[in-house]
Amino acid sequence: MLELEKSRTDEIKQSIMLNEITRSVKGLTDFYNGLQKNVHTRRENIEEVTKEINQILE
């Protein structure tokens, strides 16, 4: 009986750890996606400014 309780306790601990890892991975994924969006937006802004500069120089 004691062994069964220990096994169940270990399962619960592993489940909690897995949930924490999953949350961390989701957080990192969201952070990465935010960075990608930021880079994309900056690239669009740079392209827009470059077009405006080229129009002025023409």
Coordinates of N, CA and C in Angstrom, one line a residue:
M1 N 0.8 -1.2 0.0 CA 0.0 0.0 0.0 C 0.9 1.3 0.0
L2 N 1.9 1.3 0.8 CA 2.8 2.4 0.9 C 3.5 2.6 -0.4
E3 N 3.9 1.5 -1.1 CA 4.6 1.6 -2.4 C 3.6 2.2 -3.4
L4 N 2.4 1.9 -3.4 CA 1.4 2.4 -4.3 C 1.2 3.9 -4.1
E5 N 1.2 4.4 -2.8 CA 1.0 5.8 -2.5 C 2.3 6.5 -3.0
K6 N 3.4 6.0 -2.9 CA 4.7 6.6 -3.3 C 4.7 6.7 -4.8
S7 N 4.2 5.6 -5.5 CA 4.2 5.7 -6.9 C 3.2 6.7 -7.4
R8 N 2.0 6.9 -6.8 CA 1.1 7.9 -7.1 C 1.6 9.3 -6.9
T9 N 2.3 9.5 -5.8 CA 2.9 10.7 -5.5 C 3.9 11.1 -6.5
D10 N 4.7 10.1 -6.9 CA 5.7 10.4 -8.0 C 5.1 10.8 -9.3
E11 N 3.9 10.1 -9.6 CA 3.2 10.4 -10.8 C 2.7 11.9 -10.8
I12 N 2.2 12.3 -9.6 CA 1.7 13.6 -9.5 C 2.8 14.6 -9.6
K13 N 3.9 14.4 -9.0 CA 5.1 15.3 -9.1 C 5.5 15.4 -10.6
Q14 N 5.6 14.3 -11.3 CA 6.0 14.3 -12.7 C 5.0 15.1 -13.5
S15 N 3.7 14.9 -13.2 CA 2.7 15.6 -13.9 C 2.8 17.1 -13.7
I16 N 3.1 17.5 -12.5 CA 3.3 19.0 -12.2 C 4.5 19.5 -12.9
M17 N 5.6 18.7 -12.9 CA 6.8 19.2 -13.6 C 6.5 19.3 -15.1
L18 N 5.8 18.3 -15.7 CA 5.5 18.4 -17.1 C 4.6 19.6 -17.4
N19 N 3.7 19.9 -16.6 CA 2.8 21.1 -16.8 C 3.7 22.4 -16.7
E20 N 4.6 22.4 -15.8 CA 5.5 23.6 -15.7 C 6.4 23.7 -17.0
I21 N 6.9 22.6 -17.4 CA 7.7 22.7 -18.7 C 6.9 23.1 -19.9
T22 N 5.6 22.6 -19.9 CA 4.7 22.9 -21.0 C 4.4 24.4 -21.0
R23 N 4.2 25.0 -19.8 CA 3.9 26.4 -19.7 C 5.1 27.2 -20.1
S24 N 6.3 26.8 -19.7 CA 7.6 27.5 -20.1 C 7.8 27.5 -21.6
V25 N 7.5 26.3 -22.2 CA 7.7 26.2 -23.6 C 6.7 27.1 -24.3
K26 N 5.5 27.1 -23.9 CA 4.5 28.0 -24.5 C 4.9 29.5 -24.3
G27 N 5.4 29.8 -23.1 CA 5.9 31.2 -22.9 C 7.0 31.6 -23.9
L28 N 7.9 30.7 -24.0 CA 9.1 30.9 -24.9 C 8.6 31.0 -26.4
T29 N 7.6 30.2 -26.7 CA 7.1 30.2 -28.1 C 6.4 31.5 -28.4
D30 N 5.6 32.0 -27.4 CA 4.9 33.2 -27.6 C 5.9 34.4 -27.7
F31 N 7.0 34.3 -26.9 CA 8.0 35.3 -26.9 C 8.7 35.4 -28.3
Y32 N 9.0 34.2 -28.8 CA 9.7 34.1 -30.1 C 8.8 34.6 -31.2
N33 N 7.5 34.2 -31.1 CA 6.6 34.7 -32.1 C 6.4 36.2 -32.1
G34 N 6.5 36.8 -30.9 CA 6.4 38.2 -30.8 C 7.7 38.9 -31.4
L35 N 8.8 38.3 -31.2 CA 10.0 38.8 -31.8 C 10.0 38.7 -33.3
Q36 N 9.4 37.6 -33.8 CA 9.3 37.5 -35.3 C 8.4 38.5 -35.9
K37 N 7.3 38.8 -35.2 CA 6.4 39.8 -35.6 C 7.0 41.2 -35.6
N38 N 7.8 41.4 -34.5 CA 8.5 42.7 -34.4 C 9.5 42.9 -35.5
V39 N 10.3 41.8 -35.8 CA 11.2 41.9 -37.0 C 10.5 42.2 -38.3
H40 N 9.4 41.5 -38.5 CA 8.6 41.7 -39.7 C 8.1 43.1 -39.8
T41 N 7.6 43.7 -38.7 CA 7.1 45.0 -38.7 C 8.2 46.0 -39.0
R42 N 9.4 45.8 -38.4 CA 10.5 46.7 -38.6 C 11.0 46.6 -40.0
R43 N 11.0 45.4 -40.6 CA 11.4 45.3 -42.0 C 10.5 46.1 -42.9
E44 N 9.2 46.0 -42.6 CA 8.2 46.7 -43.4 C 8.4 48.2 -43.3
N45 N 8.7 48.7 -42.1 CA 9.0 50.1 -41.8 C 10.2 50.6 -42.6
I46 N 11.2 49.7 -42.5 CA 12.5 50.1 -43.2 C 12.2 50.2 -44.7
E47 N 11.5 49.2 -45.3 CA 11.2 49.3 -46.7 C 10.4 50.5 -47.1
E48 N 9.4 50.9 -46.2 CA 8.6 52.1 -46.5 C 9.5 53.4 -46.4
V49 N 10.4 53.5 -45.5 CA 11.3 54.6 -45.4 C 12.2 54.7 -46.5
T50 N 12.7 53.5 -47.0 CA 13.6 53.4 -48.1 C 13.0 53.9 -49.4
K51 N 11.7 53.5 -49.6 CA 10.9 54.0 -50.7 C 10.8 55.5 -50.7
E52 N 10.5 56.1 -49.5 CA 10.3 57.5 -49.4 C 11.6 58.2 -49.7
I53 N 12.7 57.7 -49.2 CA 14.0 58.3 -49.4 C 14.3 58.3 -50.9
N54 N 14.1 57.2 -51.5 CA 14.4 57.0 -53.0 C 13.5 58.0 -53.8
Q55 N 12.2 58.2 -53.4 CA 11.4 59.2 -54.1 C 11.9 60.6 -53.9
I56 N 12.4 60.9 -52.7 CA 13.0 62.2 -52.5 C 14.2 62.4 -53.4
L57 N 15.1 61.4 -53.5 CA 16.3 61.5 -54.2 C 16.1 61.5 -55.7
E58 N 15.0 61.1 -56.2 CA 14.7 61.1 -57.7 C 14.5 62.5 -58.2

